[in-house]
Amino acid sequence: MKKLLIITSLILMFLVAGQESYAQCAMCRGSVESSMGNGRNNVGIGLNTGIVYLFVMPYLIVAVIGYLWYRNSRKIRQEREFISARIKQAYPS
């Protein structure tokens, strides 16, 4: 039940955030077109850098979470193996 609540809240969060992000496209496009009309391309370069930044960040976040999960599971597995070895040592068959 707890997982379902978390998944549902994440889906709702992405849906709400998605509606707001569409509103910015026209503003960015208008800003780039006006700066290109003046002969400057600085805004376009900055906008492209921002797009790359926004593109890479979710992958980095997922990679960090995956690494932390792997490290934690490896640590737990080592603890279980240690406890199992101690039990086998204490109670030989």
mmCIF file of N, CA and C in Angstrom:
data_model
loop_
_atom_site.group_PDB
_atom_site.id
_atom_site.type_symbol
_atom_site.label_atom_id
_atom_site.label_comp_id
_atom_site.label_asym_id
_atom_site.label_seq_id
_atom_site.Cartn_x
_atom_site.Cartn_y
_atom_site.Cartn_z
ATOM 1 N N MET A 1 0.824 -1.195 0.000
ATOM 2 C CA MET A 1 0.000 0.000 0.000
ATOM 3 C C MET A 1 0.869 1.261 0.000
ATOM 4 N N LYS A 2 1.963 1.205 0.767
ATOM 5 C CA LYS A 2 2.840 2.359 0.846
ATOM 6 C C LYS A 2 3.518 2.624 -0.501
ATOM 7 N N LYS A 3 3.924 1.541 -1.199
ATOM 8 C CA LYS A 3 4.538 1.707 -2.516
ATOM 9 C C LYS A 3 3.554 2.324 -3.504
ATOM 10 N N LEU A 4 2.314 1.888 -3.453
ATOM 11 C CA LEU A 4 1.294 2.421 -4.352
ATOM 12 C C LEU A 4 1.095 3.906 -4.115
ATOM 13 N N LEU A 5 1.094 4.320 -2.866
ATOM 14 C CA LEU A 5 0.936 5.735 -2.539
ATOM 15 C C LEU A 5 2.120 6.555 -3.058
ATOM 16 N N ILE A 6 3.324 6.021 -2.906
ATOM 17 C CA ILE A 6 4.511 6.730 -3.384
ATOM 18 C C ILE A 6 4.497 6.839 -4.905
ATOM 19 N N ILE A 7 4.189 5.742 -5.590
ATOM 20 C CA ILE A 7 4.155 5.755 -7.048
ATOM 21 C C ILE A 7 3.087 6.708 -7.562
ATOM 22 N N THR A 8 1.924 6.695 -6.941
ATOM 23 C CA THR A 8 0.839 7.589 -7.350
ATOM 24 C C THR A 8 1.227 9.043 -7.148
ATOM 25 N N SER A 9 1.867 9.354 -6.024
ATOM 26 C CA SER A 9 2.267 10.746 -5.786
ATOM 27 C C SER A 9 3.341 11.190 -6.773
ATOM 28 N N LEU A 10 4.258 10.287 -7.141
ATOM 29 C CA LEU A 10 5.275 10.648 -8.133
ATOM 30 C C LEU A 10 4.654 10.907 -9.501
ATOM 31 N N ILE A 11 3.711 10.066 -9.892
ATOM 32 C CA ILE A 11 3.049 10.255 -11.186
ATOM 33 C C ILE A 11 2.300 11.587 -11.205
ATOM 34 N N LEU A 12 1.586 11.900 -10.131
ATOM 35 C CA LEU A 12 0.872 13.176 -10.061
ATOM 36 C C LEU A 12 1.839 14.351 -10.105
ATOM 37 N N MET A 13 2.969 14.224 -9.435
ATOM 38 C CA MET A 13 3.959 15.299 -9.435
ATOM 39 C C MET A 13 4.486 15.550 -10.849
ATOM 40 N N PHE A 14 4.780 14.475 -11.598
ATOM 41 C CA PHE A 14 5.274 14.641 -12.959
ATOM 42 C C PHE A 14 4.204 15.221 -13.882
ATOM 43 N N LEU A 15 2.955 14.843 -13.672
ATOM 44 C CA LEU A 15 1.889 15.386 -14.501
ATOM 45 C C LEU A 15 1.703 16.876 -14.250
ATOM 46 N N VAL A 16 1.737 17.290 -12.995
ATOM 47 C CA VAL A 16 1.575 18.703 -12.665
ATOM 48 C C VAL A 16 2.768 19.504 -13.170
ATOM 49 N N ALA A 17 3.975 18.987 -12.997
ATOM 50 C CA ALA A 17 5.176 19.697 -13.450
ATOM 51 C C ALA A 17 5.215 19.759 -14.975
ATOM 52 N N GLY A 18 4.687 18.745 -15.647
ATOM 53 C CA GLY A 18 4.699 18.716 -17.102
ATOM 54 C C GLY A 18 3.842 19.811 -17.708
ATOM 55 N N GLN A 19 2.720 20.128 -17.076
ATOM 56 C CA GLN A 19 1.843 21.176 -17.596
ATOM 57 C C GLN A 19 2.516 22.547 -17.511
ATOM 58 N N GLU A 20 3.266 22.794 -16.460
ATOM 59 C CA GLU A 20 3.936 24.088 -16.325
ATOM 60 C C GLU A 20 5.105 24.228 -17.289
ATOM 61 N N SER A 21 5.766 23.140 -17.601
ATOM 62 C CA SER A 21 6.949 23.229 -18.456
ATOM 63 C C SER A 21 6.590 23.568 -19.897
ATOM 64 N N TYR A 22 5.411 23.210 -20.348
ATOM 65 C CA TYR A 22 5.012 23.540 -21.713
ATOM 66 C C TYR A 22 4.836 25.046 -21.903
ATOM 67 N N ALA A 23 4.519 25.766 -20.859
ATOM 68 C CA ALA A 23 4.269 27.203 -20.966
ATOM 69 C C ALA A 23 5.548 27.978 -21.250
ATOM 70 N N GLN A 24 6.687 27.438 -20.933
ATOM 71 C CA GLN A 24 7.935 28.169 -21.094
ATOM 72 C C GLN A 24 8.488 28.102 -22.518
ATOM 73 N N CYS A 25 8.058 27.152 -23.308
ATOM 74 C CA CYS A 25 8.640 26.971 -24.640
ATOM 75 C C CYS A 25 8.468 28.209 -25.519
ATOM 76 N N ALA A 26 7.317 28.800 -25.537
ATOM 77 C CA ALA A 26 7.078 29.973 -26.381
ATOM 78 C C ALA A 26 7.923 31.158 -25.919
ATOM 79 N N MET A 27 8.105 31.293 -24.635
ATOM 80 C CA MET A 27 8.908 32.394 -24.115
ATOM 81 C C MET A 27 10.375 32.231 -24.518
ATOM 82 N N CYS A 28 10.885 31.032 -24.406
ATOM 83 C CA CYS A 28 12.290 30.785 -24.783
ATOM 84 C C CYS A 28 12.479 31.000 -26.278
ATOM 85 N N ARG A 29 11.558 30.490 -27.055
ATOM 86 C CA ARG A 29 11.671 30.630 -28.510
ATOM 87 C C ARG A 29 11.631 32.108 -28.909
ATOM 88 N N GLY A 30 10.731 32.851 -28.305
ATOM 89 C CA GLY A 30 10.645 34.284 -28.611
ATOM 90 C C GLY A 30 11.915 35.022 -28.221
ATOM 91 N N SER A 31 12.493 34.659 -27.099
ATOM 92 C CA SER A 31 13.733 35.292 -26.652
ATOM 93 C C SER A 31 14.879 34.995 -27.610
ATOM 94 N N VAL A 32 14.991 33.760 -28.052
ATOM 95 C CA VAL A 32 16.067 33.389 -28.983
ATOM 96 C C VAL A 32 15.862 34.059 -30.333
ATOM 97 N N GLU A 33 14.621 34.087 -30.826
ATOM 98 C CA GLU A 33 14.358 34.709 -32.128
ATOM 99 C C GLU A 33 14.654 36.199 -32.102
ATOM 100 N N SER A 34 14.318 36.868 -31.005
ATOM 101 C CA SER A 34 14.585 38.305 -30.945
ATOM 102 C C SER A 34 16.081 38.593 -30.859
ATOM 103 N N SER A 35 16.819 37.744 -30.141
ATOM 104 C CA SER A 35 18.267 37.975 -30.046
ATOM 105 C C SER A 35 18.958 37.624 -31.358
ATOM 106 N N MET A 36 18.456 36.627 -32.083
ATOM 107 C CA MET A 36 19.036 36.285 -33.382
ATOM 108 C C MET A 36 18.752 37.391 -34.391
ATOM 109 N N GLY A 37 17.607 38.038 -34.266
ATOM 110 C CA GLY A 37 17.280 39.147 -35.159
ATOM 111 C C GLY A 37 18.204 40.329 -34.959
ATOM 112 N N ASN A 38 18.712 40.479 -33.743
ATOM 113 C CA ASN A 38 19.644 41.572 -33.455
ATOM 114 C C ASN A 38 21.076 41.225 -33.824
ATOM 115 N N GLY A 39 21.317 39.995 -34.260
ATOM 116 C CA GLY A 39 22.658 39.598 -34.677
ATOM 117 C C GLY A 39 23.483 38.965 -33.571
ATOM 118 N N ARG A 40 22.882 38.714 -32.433
ATOM 119 C CA ARG A 40 23.620 38.083 -31.331
ATOM 120 C C ARG A 40 23.142 36.639 -31.175
ATOM 121 N N ASN A 41 24.058 35.759 -30.804
ATOM 122 C CA ASN A 41 23.710 34.361 -30.624
ATOM 123 C C ASN A 41 24.014 33.898 -29.199
ATOM 124 N N ASN A 42 24.281 34.830 -28.283
ATOM 125 C CA ASN A 42 24.630 34.474 -26.907
ATOM 126 C C ASN A 42 23.476 33.783 -26.191
ATOM 127 N N VAL A 43 22.271 34.225 -26.430
ATOM 128 C CA VAL A 43 21.115 33.631 -25.761
ATOM 129 C C VAL A 43 20.900 32.207 -26.238
ATOM 130 N N GLY A 44 21.092 31.971 -27.525
ATOM 131 C CA GLY A 44 20.926 30.623 -28.066
ATOM 132 C C GLY A 44 21.938 29.648 -27.495
ATOM 133 N N ILE A 45 23.163 30.089 -27.323
ATOM 134 C CA ILE A 45 24.202 29.220 -26.746
ATOM 135 C C ILE A 45 23.873 28.915 -25.289
ATOM 136 N N GLY A 46 23.447 29.919 -24.554
ATOM 137 C CA GLY A 46 23.068 29.704 -23.153
ATOM 138 C C GLY A 46 21.862 28.791 -23.032
ATOM 139 N N LEU A 47 20.924 28.933 -23.942
ATOM 140 C CA LEU A 47 19.735 28.082 -23.928
ATOM 141 C C LEU A 47 20.101 26.633 -24.230
ATOM 142 N N ASN A 48 21.001 26.432 -25.191
ATOM 143 C CA ASN A 48 21.452 25.069 -25.503
ATOM 144 C C ASN A 48 22.183 24.440 -24.319
ATOM 145 N N THR A 49 22.993 25.229 -23.627
ATOM 146 C CA THR A 49 23.685 24.721 -22.442
ATOM 147 C C THR A 49 22.673 24.335 -21.361
ATOM 148 N N GLY A 50 21.659 25.131 -21.174
ATOM 149 C CA GLY A 50 20.618 24.820 -20.200
ATOM 150 C C GLY A 50 19.866 23.550 -20.550
ATOM 151 N N ILE A 51 19.603 23.345 -21.840
ATOM 152 C CA ILE A 51 18.908 22.128 -22.279
ATOM 153 C C ILE A 51 19.758 20.902 -21.981
ATOM 154 N N VAL A 52 21.049 20.984 -22.262
ATOM 155 C CA VAL A 52 21.945 19.856 -21.983
ATOM 156 C C VAL A 52 21.998 19.588 -20.477
ATOM 157 N N TYR A 53 22.057 20.636 -19.682
ATOM 158 C CA TYR A 53 22.076 20.497 -18.225
ATOM 159 C C TYR A 53 20.806 19.796 -17.745
ATOM 160 N N LEU A 54 19.655 20.223 -18.223
ATOM 161 C CA LEU A 54 18.396 19.605 -17.821
ATOM 162 C C LEU A 54 18.278 18.170 -18.332
ATOM 163 N N PHE A 55 18.903 17.861 -19.442
ATOM 164 C CA PHE A 55 18.872 16.522 -20.014
ATOM 165 C C PHE A 55 19.723 15.548 -19.195
ATOM 166 N N VAL A 56 20.873 16.016 -18.711
ATOM 167 C CA VAL A 56 21.823 15.139 -18.030
ATOM 168 C C VAL A 56 21.460 14.904 -16.564
ATOM 169 N N MET A 57 20.874 15.858 -15.900
ATOM 170 C CA MET A 57 20.642 15.758 -14.460
ATOM 171 C C MET A 57 19.797 14.543 -14.045
ATOM 172 N N PRO A 58 18.696 14.206 -14.699
ATOM 173 C CA PRO A 58 17.952 13.017 -14.258
ATOM 174 C C PRO A 58 18.777 11.736 -14.344
ATOM 175 N N TYR A 59 19.613 11.622 -15.362
ATOM 176 C CA TYR A 59 20.456 10.433 -15.490
ATOM 177 C C TYR A 59 21.497 10.379 -14.373
ATOM 178 N N LEU A 60 22.052 11.520 -14.009
ATOM 179 C CA LEU A 60 23.006 11.550 -12.909
ATOM 180 C C LEU A 60 22.338 11.178 -11.587
ATOM 181 N N ILE A 61 21.140 11.677 -11.373
ATOM 182 C CA ILE A 61 20.416 11.362 -10.140
ATOM 183 C C ILE A 61 20.123 9.870 -10.062
ATOM 184 N N VAL A 62 19.674 9.287 -11.157
ATOM 185 C CA VAL A 62 19.390 7.845 -11.181
ATOM 186 C C VAL A 62 20.680 7.050 -10.961
ATOM 187 N N ALA A 63 21.786 7.497 -11.546
ATOM 188 C CA ALA A 63 23.058 6.796 -11.372
ATOM 189 C C ALA A 63 23.521 6.840 -9.916
ATOM 190 N N VAL A 64 23.381 7.987 -9.270
ATOM 191 C CA VAL A 64 23.790 8.108 -7.865
ATOM 192 C C VAL A 64 22.905 7.235 -6.979
ATOM 193 N N ILE A 65 21.604 7.255 -7.212
ATOM 194 C CA ILE A 65 20.695 6.414 -6.422
ATOM 195 C C ILE A 65 21.014 4.935 -6.651
ATOM 196 N N GLY A 66 21.281 4.544 -7.884
ATOM 197 C CA GLY A 66 21.642 3.163 -8.181
ATOM 198 C C GLY A 66 22.928 2.748 -7.488
ATOM 199 N N TYR A 67 23.928 3.622 -7.507
ATOM 200 C CA TYR A 67 25.188 3.310 -6.835
ATOM 201 C C TYR A 67 24.987 3.157 -5.329
ATOM 202 N N LEU A 68 24.236 4.088 -4.719
ATOM 203 C CA LEU A 68 23.988 3.995 -3.278
ATOM 204 C C LEU A 68 23.216 2.730 -2.929
ATOM 205 N N TRP A 69 22.262 2.371 -3.763
ATOM 206 C CA TRP A 69 21.490 1.154 -3.542
ATOM 207 C C TRP A 69 22.403 -0.074 -3.637
ATOM 208 N N TYR A 70 23.260 -0.114 -4.652
ATOM 209 C CA TYR A 70 24.188 -1.228 -4.822
ATOM 210 C C TYR A 70 25.135 -1.336 -3.624
ATOM 211 N N ARG A 71 25.681 -0.203 -3.207
ATOM 212 C CA ARG A 71 26.613 -0.207 -2.082
ATOM 213 C C ARG A 71 25.936 -0.679 -0.802
ATOM 214 N N ASN A 72 24.718 -0.231 -0.566
ATOM 215 C CA ASN A 72 23.974 -0.624 0.627
ATOM 216 C C ASN A 72 23.628 -2.109 0.584
ATOM 217 N N SER A 73 23.203 -2.615 -0.573
ATOM 218 C CA SER A 73 22.851 -4.032 -0.664
ATOM 219 C C SER A 73 24.084 -4.914 -0.502
ATOM 220 N N ARG A 74 25.218 -4.476 -1.006
ATOM 221 C CA ARG A 74 26.457 -5.240 -0.840
ATOM 222 C C ARG A 74 26.871 -5.284 0.628
ATOM 223 N N LYS A 75 26.696 -4.169 1.311
ATOM 224 C CA LYS A 75 27.027 -4.099 2.734
ATOM 225 C C LYS A 75 26.125 -5.026 3.549
ATOM 226 N N ILE A 76 24.843 -5.030 3.249
ATOM 227 C CA ILE A 76 23.894 -5.904 3.944
ATOM 228 C C ILE A 76 24.216 -7.366 3.654
ATOM 229 N N ARG A 77 24.561 -7.684 2.404
ATOM 230 C CA ARG A 77 24.902 -9.065 2.056
ATOM 231 C C ARG A 77 26.137 -9.536 2.815
ATOM 232 N N GLN A 78 27.135 -8.672 2.958
ATOM 233 C CA GLN A 78 28.334 -9.037 3.699
ATOM 234 C C GLN A 78 28.018 -9.278 5.174
ATOM 235 N N GLU A 79 27.136 -8.463 5.741
ATOM 236 C CA GLU A 79 26.736 -8.662 7.135
ATOM 237 C C GLU A 79 26.007 -9.995 7.304
ATOM 238 N N ARG A 80 25.123 -10.329 6.367
ATOM 239 C CA ARG A 80 24.411 -11.608 6.440
ATOM 240 C C ARG A 80 25.362 -12.788 6.326
ATOM 241 N N GLU A 81 26.335 -12.692 5.421
ATOM 242 C CA GLU A 81 27.316 -13.762 5.274
ATOM 243 C C GLU A 81 28.159 -13.912 6.538
ATOM 244 N N PHE A 82 28.506 -12.808 7.164
ATOM 245 C CA PHE A 82 29.271 -12.851 8.401
ATOM 246 C C PHE A 82 28.474 -13.519 9.509
ATOM 247 N N ILE A 83 27.217 -13.149 9.637
ATOM 248 C CA ILE A 83 26.358 -13.746 10.665
ATOM 249 C C ILE A 83 26.162 -15.223 10.391
ATOM 250 N N SER A 84 25.961 -15.578 9.136
ATOM 251 C CA SER A 84 25.789 -16.985 8.776
ATOM 252 C C SER A 84 27.039 -17.799 9.104
ATOM 253 N N ALA A 85 28.204 -17.234 8.818
ATOM 254 C CA ALA A 85 29.452 -17.922 9.130
ATOM 255 C C ALA A 85 29.625 -18.094 10.631
ATOM 256 N N ARG A 86 29.253 -17.088 11.403
ATOM 257 C CA ARG A 86 29.359 -17.182 12.863
ATOM 258 C C ARG A 86 28.405 -18.231 13.425
ATOM 259 N N ILE A 87 27.203 -18.312 12.860
ATOM 260 C CA ILE A 87 26.233 -19.321 13.309
ATOM 261 C C ILE A 87 26.736 -20.717 12.981
ATOM 262 N N LYS A 88 27.283 -20.898 11.773
ATOM 263 C CA LYS A 88 27.831 -22.199 11.399
ATOM 264 C C LYS A 88 29.013 -22.565 12.281
ATOM 265 N N GLN A 89 29.785 -21.576 12.670
ATOM 266 C CA GLN A 89 30.928 -21.822 13.540
ATOM 267 C C GLN A 89 30.458 -22.197 14.940
ATOM 268 N N ALA A 90 29.396 -21.563 15.417
ATOM 269 C CA ALA A 90 28.898 -21.825 16.769
ATOM 270 C C ALA A 90 28.150 -23.160 16.846
ATOM 271 N N TYR A 91 27.424 -23.510 15.784
ATOM 272 C CA TYR A 91 26.643 -24.746 15.749
ATOM 273 C C TYR A 91 27.120 -25.619 14.596
ATOM 274 N N PRO A 92 28.230 -26.336 14.773
ATOM 275 C CA PRO A 92 28.693 -27.180 13.660
ATOM 276 C C PRO A 92 27.740 -28.357 13.416
ATOM 277 N N SER A 93 27.631 -28.734 12.190
ATOM 278 C CA SER A 93 26.712 -29.818 11.844
ATOM 279 C C SER A 93 27.298 -31.181 12.077
#
